[in-house]
Amino acid sequence: MMVSSRITSWWAALALLFFVAVVAHTANGHDHLSAGYYAKTCPNVERIVWSVMANRVGGGRMAPAVLRLFFHDCFVNGCDASILLDATPLYESEKDVEPNLSLTGFTVIDEIKSTLERDCPATVSCADVIALASRDAVALLGGPTWNVPLGRKDSRFAARREFTRAHLPRPNDNLAELIRMFGELGLDARDMTALSGAHTVGMANCMHYRGRVYGTSNTKYNIDPSFAESRRQMCPPQGPIGDAGKAPFDVMTPMKFDNAYYRDLIAHQGLLNSDQALYSGGGVDNLVEMYGADGDAFGRDFAKAMVKMGNIPPPKGMPTEVRLQCSKAN
């Protein structure tokens, strides 16, 4: 009986060690991403993600929010789901840094993850959930779709607040700064211009466009006077205003993923200075004009750039795993 008990305990310990070795390891980049990564281990992953997205999000306001999560995750230490981690007594959270304070969509990701855990436990990373959900958000808003390479792992730690703040584009960034920031991630000016088209949906807070419509920011680009006046009606020159001051990036089709954003820029109706920077006499005016005239070209380049951005790995040496809950490390 004692021999049998010892053997059972030994096998249990060995199994636990094997599980830890499989789930947690040290990141060396997204070296093995492929669209069929879960073909054997979780063949229903894309169907499950789509089902939750369609039921919870549809073409509503949560779709742009989920898309925004992917951008804010990938720009800080790569696409590693670090944006989802809550703060702990020992570690900070990227959620607690402006402009991440206005992020939403976390509950949708949590619902997708919990559904996947029932179907294929400890298999699909939260980073892959965000990548798939953002693709489906675009499709649900009438935009393009694409094959998502999968196999990302989740970082065990979030970036520090100052690092997070320094690596996210800002509403008043000029074109040179945007090109530099995207370039540091391996994204060129064409990728940057296409990815900025995500602002064809969603909304911005008053505090982020106030300087542009009142002409008080250090970065100044041409703005259509009637457009500026209409935005000022929603956003007072000072003081907090909350959700009442939110304005759509594109007024005409704010919940349709189309190329209207670029036509807005050509009309000098970009909501943020960092939007209008793309059409300001710099080196990407021709791309803005092309995307404004050809929605299919925009859709193709946006899909390619999303795949390219989604391949940004966490830093080498970063401990990673497949989290069981997206808001905390295992």
Short mmCIF file of C-alpha atoms in Angstrom, two decimals:
data_model
loop_
_atom_site.label_atom_id
_atom_site.label_comp_id
_atom_site.label_asym_id
_atom_site.label_seq_id
_atom_site.Cartn_x
_atom_site.Cartn_y
_atom_site.Cartn_z
CA MET A 1 0.00 0.00 0.00
CA MET A 2 2.81 2.43 0.92
CA VAL A 3 4.72 1.61 -2.30
CA SER A 4 1.57 2.22 -4.34
CA SER A 5 0.97 5.52 -2.53
CA ARG A 6 4.54 6.66 -3.17
CA ILE A 7 4.29 5.79 -6.86
CA THR A 8 1.01 7.67 -7.13
CA SER A 9 2.52 10.73 -5.42
CA TRP A 10 5.58 10.57 -7.68
CA TRP A 11 3.44 10.49 -10.81
CA ALA A 12 1.31 13.36 -9.50
CA ALA A 13 4.41 15.46 -8.85
CA LEU A 14 5.78 14.62 -12.29
CA ALA A 15 2.50 15.58 -13.92
CA LEU A 16 2.47 18.91 -12.06
CA LEU A 17 6.02 19.68 -13.16
CA PHE A 18 5.09 18.85 -16.75
CA PHE A 19 2.05 21.17 -16.58
CA VAL A 20 4.17 24.04 -15.23
CA ALA A 21 6.79 23.47 -17.91
CA VAL A 22 4.16 23.58 -20.63
CA VAL A 23 2.22 26.58 -19.32
CA ALA A 24 5.09 28.80 -18.14
CA HIS A 25 8.30 29.51 -19.96
CA THR A 26 10.59 32.37 -20.89
CA ALA A 27 9.66 34.43 -23.91
CA ASN A 28 11.90 34.37 -26.96
CA GLY A 29 9.47 36.10 -29.30
CA HIS A 30 6.45 34.89 -31.22
CA ASP A 31 8.57 32.45 -33.20
CA HIS A 32 5.92 29.88 -34.01
CA LEU A 33 2.74 31.79 -34.76
CA SER A 34 0.40 30.11 -37.22
CA ALA A 35 -3.28 30.30 -38.06
CA GLY A 36 -3.63 26.57 -37.30
CA TYR A 37 -1.86 26.65 -33.94
CA TYR A 38 -4.89 25.31 -32.04
CA ALA A 39 -6.13 22.93 -34.75
CA LYS A 40 -5.64 19.90 -32.50
CA THR A 41 -5.73 21.37 -28.99
CA CYS A 42 -8.70 23.75 -29.34
CA PRO A 43 -10.26 23.42 -32.80
CA ASN A 44 -13.33 25.52 -31.89
CA VAL A 45 -11.37 28.55 -30.68
CA GLU A 46 -12.32 30.89 -33.53
CA ARG A 47 -15.97 29.83 -33.47
CA ILE A 48 -16.16 30.46 -29.72
CA VAL A 49 -14.55 33.90 -29.98
CA TRP A 50 -16.86 34.89 -32.84
CA SER A 51 -19.93 33.64 -31.00
CA VAL A 52 -19.22 35.68 -27.86
CA MET A 53 -18.27 38.74 -29.88
CA ALA A 54 -21.44 38.53 -31.98
CA ASN A 55 -23.66 38.06 -28.91
CA ARG A 56 -21.99 40.57 -26.60
CA VAL A 57 -20.65 43.15 -29.02
CA GLY A 58 -22.35 42.94 -32.39
CA GLY A 59 -21.80 46.24 -34.19
CA GLY A 60 -22.18 48.28 -30.99
CA ARG A 61 -19.81 50.58 -29.15
CA MET A 62 -17.95 47.74 -27.45
CA ALA A 63 -16.47 46.68 -30.82
CA PRO A 64 -14.17 49.72 -31.13
CA ALA A 65 -13.27 49.27 -27.46
CA VAL A 66 -12.04 45.71 -28.06
CA LEU A 67 -10.06 46.86 -31.10
CA ARG A 68 -8.45 49.59 -29.01
CA LEU A 69 -7.38 47.02 -26.40
CA PHE A 70 -5.30 45.22 -29.01
CA PHE A 71 -3.46 48.39 -30.02
CA HIS A 72 -2.74 49.41 -26.44
CA ASP A 73 -1.54 45.91 -25.60
CA CYS A 74 0.82 45.52 -28.57
CA PHE A 75 2.42 48.96 -28.24
CA VAL A 76 3.68 48.26 -24.71
CA ASN A 77 6.05 45.28 -24.53
CA GLY A 78 4.43 43.51 -27.48
CA CYS A 79 1.19 41.55 -27.86
CA ASP A 80 1.31 39.72 -24.54
CA ALA A 81 -2.03 40.58 -22.86
CA SER A 82 -0.20 42.63 -20.23
CA ILE A 83 -2.90 45.30 -20.65
CA LEU A 84 -5.36 42.90 -18.97
CA LEU A 85 -3.42 42.42 -15.72
CA ASP A 86 -4.85 44.04 -12.61
CA ALA A 87 -2.54 45.76 -10.14
CA THR A 88 -1.30 43.76 -7.14
CA PRO A 89 0.44 44.89 -3.93
CA LEU A 90 3.75 44.18 -5.69
CA TYR A 91 3.12 45.08 -9.32
CA GLU A 92 1.59 48.01 -11.19
CA SER A 93 -1.08 47.73 -13.87
CA GLU A 94 -1.01 49.26 -17.33
CA LYS A 95 -4.73 49.91 -16.87
CA ASP A 96 -3.96 52.67 -14.35
CA VAL A 97 -2.04 54.91 -16.76
CA GLU A 98 -3.53 57.65 -18.93
CA PRO A 99 -4.67 57.10 -21.69
CA ASN A 100 -5.48 53.54 -20.62
CA LEU A 101 -7.83 54.84 -17.92
CA SER A 102 -10.56 55.12 -20.55
CA LEU A 103 -10.13 51.58 -21.90
CA THR A 104 -13.15 49.28 -21.77
CA GLY A 105 -13.94 45.85 -23.20
CA PHE A 106 -12.24 43.85 -20.46
CA THR A 107 -15.44 42.00 -19.52
CA VAL A 108 -15.86 40.79 -23.11
CA ILE A 109 -12.34 39.33 -23.13
CA ASP A 110 -13.01 37.71 -19.74
CA GLU A 111 -16.21 36.10 -21.05
CA ILE A 112 -14.44 34.72 -24.12
CA LYS A 113 -11.63 33.35 -21.96
CA SER A 114 -13.97 31.68 -19.45
CA THR A 115 -15.88 30.05 -22.32
CA LEU A 116 -12.64 28.75 -23.80
CA GLU A 117 -11.51 27.42 -20.42
CA ARG A 118 -14.60 25.21 -20.33
CA ASP A 119 -13.98 23.91 -23.85
CA CYS A 120 -10.18 23.55 -23.76
CA PRO A 121 -8.64 24.36 -20.36
CA ALA A 122 -5.23 26.04 -20.02
CA THR A 123 -4.74 26.13 -23.77
CA VAL A 124 -5.61 29.44 -25.43
CA SER A 125 -3.67 32.49 -24.29
CA CYS A 126 -5.34 35.78 -23.42
CA ALA A 127 -3.04 37.45 -25.97
CA ASP A 128 -4.54 35.27 -28.71
CA VAL A 129 -8.04 36.03 -27.44
CA ILE A 130 -7.44 39.78 -27.87
CA ALA A 131 -5.98 39.24 -31.35
CA LEU A 132 -8.96 37.18 -32.50
CA ALA A 133 -11.52 39.43 -30.82
CA SER A 134 -10.09 42.56 -32.44
CA ARG A 135 -10.26 40.91 -35.88
CA ASP A 136 -13.89 39.97 -35.24
CA ALA A 137 -14.68 43.46 -33.94
CA VAL A 138 -13.59 44.93 -37.27
CA ALA A 139 -15.62 42.35 -39.22
CA LEU A 140 -18.72 42.98 -37.09
CA LEU A 141 -18.43 46.69 -37.92
CA GLY A 142 -18.43 45.92 -41.64
CA GLY A 143 -14.66 45.95 -42.15
CA PRO A 144 -12.22 43.40 -43.57
CA THR A 145 -11.29 40.06 -42.05
CA TRP A 146 -8.03 38.14 -42.12
CA ASN A 147 -6.32 34.99 -40.88
CA VAL A 148 -4.85 35.59 -37.42
CA PRO A 149 -1.53 33.85 -36.67
CA LEU A 150 -1.86 32.27 -33.22
CA GLY A 151 0.40 30.89 -30.52
CA ARG A 152 1.16 33.97 -28.42
CA LYS A 153 1.86 33.65 -24.72
CA ASP A 154 0.82 35.90 -21.84
CA SER A 155 3.37 37.92 -19.89
CA ARG A 156 3.37 37.38 -16.15
CA PHE A 157 4.05 41.05 -15.44
CA ALA A 158 2.73 44.36 -16.72
CA ALA A 159 5.00 47.21 -17.74
CA ARG A 160 5.74 49.97 -15.25
CA ARG A 161 3.61 53.10 -15.49
CA GLU A 162 6.28 55.42 -16.88
CA PHE A 163 7.25 52.88 -19.53
CA THR A 164 3.61 52.42 -20.50
CA ARG A 165 3.02 56.16 -20.76
CA ALA A 166 6.12 56.67 -22.89
CA HIS A 167 5.27 53.96 -25.41
CA LEU A 168 1.69 54.89 -26.30
CA PRO A 169 0.97 57.44 -29.05
CA ARG A 170 -0.41 60.71 -27.72
CA PRO A 171 -3.30 62.82 -29.10
CA ASN A 172 -0.98 65.72 -29.97
CA ASP A 173 1.89 63.76 -31.52
CA ASN A 174 3.18 65.14 -34.81
CA LEU A 175 3.91 63.04 -37.89
CA ALA A 176 7.63 62.61 -37.17
CA GLU A 177 6.89 61.36 -33.67
CA LEU A 178 4.27 58.93 -34.92
CA ILE A 179 6.61 57.53 -37.56
CA ARG A 180 9.35 57.16 -34.93
CA MET A 181 7.08 55.42 -32.42
CA PHE A 182 5.64 52.98 -34.96
CA GLY A 183 9.09 52.43 -36.45
CA GLU A 184 10.47 51.29 -33.10
CA LEU A 185 7.96 48.43 -33.28
CA GLY A 186 8.96 47.44 -36.81
CA LEU A 187 5.97 49.18 -38.41
CA ASP A 188 6.69 51.49 -41.34
CA ALA A 189 4.90 54.67 -42.44
CA ARG A 190 2.45 52.71 -44.59
CA ASP A 191 1.56 50.44 -41.66
CA MET A 192 1.14 53.50 -39.44
CA THR A 193 -1.16 55.23 -41.90
CA ALA A 194 -3.30 52.13 -42.41
CA LEU A 195 -3.51 51.29 -38.69
CA SER A 196 -4.52 54.87 -37.88
CA GLY A 197 -7.64 54.12 -39.91
CA ALA A 198 -8.95 52.28 -36.85
CA HIS A 199 -10.11 55.76 -35.85
CA THR A 200 -12.82 55.47 -38.48
CA VAL A 201 -14.84 54.04 -35.56
CA GLY A 202 -15.02 54.92 -31.90
CA MET A 203 -14.91 58.12 -29.90
CA ALA A 204 -12.44 60.41 -28.14
CA ASN A 205 -12.74 62.23 -24.82
CA CYS A 206 -12.94 66.02 -24.73
CA MET A 207 -9.58 66.30 -22.99
CA HIS A 208 -7.88 64.65 -25.97
CA TYR A 209 -9.27 66.92 -28.71
CA ARG A 210 -9.80 70.14 -26.75
CA GLY A 211 -6.43 71.60 -27.68
CA ARG A 212 -7.04 71.02 -31.37
CA VAL A 213 -10.48 72.60 -31.61
CA TYR A 214 -9.47 75.61 -29.46
CA GLY A 215 -6.03 75.98 -31.05
CA THR A 216 -4.26 75.84 -27.71
CA SER A 217 -2.00 72.79 -28.21
CA ASN A 218 1.65 73.10 -29.16
CA THR A 219 1.01 70.93 -32.22
CA LYS A 220 -1.20 72.82 -34.69
CA TYR A 221 -2.63 71.56 -37.97
CA ASN A 222 -5.23 73.07 -40.27
CA ILE A 223 -8.78 72.53 -39.08
CA ASP A 224 -12.07 73.22 -40.82
CA PRO A 225 -13.64 76.16 -38.92
CA SER A 226 -17.17 74.77 -38.94
CA PHE A 227 -15.89 71.41 -37.71
CA ALA A 228 -13.96 73.09 -34.89
CA GLU A 229 -17.04 75.06 -33.88
CA SER A 230 -19.25 71.97 -33.76
CA ARG A 231 -16.70 70.16 -31.57
CA ARG A 232 -16.43 73.17 -29.25
CA GLN A 233 -20.17 72.90 -28.64
CA MET A 234 -19.49 69.49 -27.05
CA CYS A 235 -16.27 70.36 -25.26
CA PRO A 236 -15.84 73.44 -23.04
CA PRO A 237 -12.44 75.18 -23.01
CA GLN A 238 -11.60 73.93 -19.53
CA GLY A 239 -12.70 71.64 -16.74
CA PRO A 240 -13.82 67.99 -16.68
CA ILE A 241 -16.92 67.05 -18.63
CA GLY A 242 -17.05 63.24 -18.56
CA ASP A 243 -18.82 61.19 -21.19
CA ALA A 244 -20.88 64.17 -22.37
CA GLY A 245 -17.77 65.52 -24.09
CA LYS A 246 -17.06 62.40 -26.12
CA ALA A 247 -17.05 62.93 -29.87
CA PRO A 248 -16.91 60.40 -32.72
CA PHE A 249 -13.76 60.34 -34.81
CA ASP A 250 -15.96 60.21 -37.92
CA VAL A 251 -19.32 61.98 -37.71
CA MET A 252 -20.96 60.53 -40.83
CA THR A 253 -20.48 56.79 -40.21
CA PRO A 254 -19.14 56.53 -36.63
CA MET A 255 -19.98 52.84 -36.24
CA LYS A 256 -19.04 51.60 -39.71
CA PHE A 257 -15.52 50.40 -40.42
CA ASP A 258 -14.94 52.19 -43.71
CA ASN A 259 -12.51 54.67 -45.25
CA ALA A 260 -14.41 57.81 -44.19
CA TYR A 261 -11.63 58.64 -41.71
CA TYR A 262 -9.28 59.50 -44.57
CA ARG A 263 -11.85 61.67 -46.30
CA ASP A 264 -12.25 63.51 -42.99
CA LEU A 265 -8.50 64.18 -42.92
CA ILE A 266 -8.53 65.51 -46.47
CA ALA A 267 -11.33 67.89 -45.39
CA HIS A 268 -9.20 68.94 -42.37
CA GLN A 269 -11.72 67.36 -40.02
CA GLY A 270 -9.40 65.03 -38.12
CA LEU A 271 -10.53 65.01 -34.49
CA LEU A 272 -7.07 64.68 -32.89
CA ASN A 273 -3.89 66.47 -33.89
CA SER A 274 -2.31 63.05 -34.26
CA ASP A 275 -5.03 62.21 -36.79
CA GLN A 276 -4.64 65.34 -38.87
CA ALA A 277 -0.85 64.91 -38.76
CA LEU A 278 -1.27 62.23 -41.42
CA TYR A 279 -2.51 64.86 -43.89
CA SER A 280 -0.38 67.87 -43.17
CA GLY A 281 2.03 68.14 -46.08
CA GLY A 282 4.21 65.35 -44.77
CA GLY A 283 5.31 62.13 -46.39
CA VAL A 284 2.06 60.13 -46.17
CA ASP A 285 -0.41 62.52 -47.82
CA ASN A 286 -0.48 60.25 -50.89
CA LEU A 287 -1.49 57.26 -48.78
CA VAL A 288 -4.29 59.22 -47.12
CA GLU A 289 -5.58 60.26 -50.55
CA MET A 290 -5.35 56.70 -51.86
CA TYR A 291 -7.21 55.21 -48.88
CA GLY A 292 -9.80 57.99 -49.05
CA ALA A 293 -10.52 57.11 -52.67
CA ASP A 294 -10.18 53.33 -52.46
CA GLY A 295 -11.77 51.59 -49.47
CA ASP A 296 -10.65 48.17 -50.67
CA ALA A 297 -7.01 49.27 -50.71
CA PHE A 298 -7.40 50.55 -47.16
CA GLY A 299 -9.00 47.28 -46.03
CA ARG A 300 -6.20 45.20 -47.53
CA ASP A 301 -3.43 47.30 -46.03
CA PHE A 302 -5.17 47.51 -42.66
CA ALA A 303 -5.46 43.71 -42.47
CA LYS A 304 -1.79 43.25 -43.41
CA ALA A 305 -0.70 45.84 -40.84
CA MET A 306 -2.84 44.23 -38.11
CA VAL A 307 -1.10 40.90 -38.71
CA LYS A 308 2.27 42.64 -38.65
CA MET A 309 1.46 44.49 -35.42
CA GLY A 310 0.11 41.28 -33.91
CA ASN A 311 3.50 39.64 -34.44
CA ILE A 312 5.28 42.05 -32.08
CA PRO A 313 6.69 39.77 -29.34
CA PRO A 314 7.24 40.49 -25.66
CA PRO A 315 10.85 41.33 -24.71
CA LYS A 316 13.30 38.46 -24.66
CA GLY A 317 13.57 37.01 -21.20
CA MET A 318 10.04 38.03 -20.20
CA PRO A 319 8.42 35.17 -18.22
CA THR A 320 5.30 34.07 -20.05
CA GLU A 321 2.52 31.53 -19.66
CA VAL A 322 -1.04 30.74 -20.69
CA ARG A 323 -3.05 32.55 -18.04
CA LEU A 324 -6.09 30.80 -16.63
CA GLN A 325 -7.68 34.18 -15.85
CA CYS A 326 -6.73 37.14 -18.00
CA SER A 327 -6.64 39.68 -15.17
CA LYS A 328 -4.00 37.88 -13.07
CA ALA A 329 -0.94 35.71 -13.49
CA ASN A 330 -1.23 32.05 -12.59
#
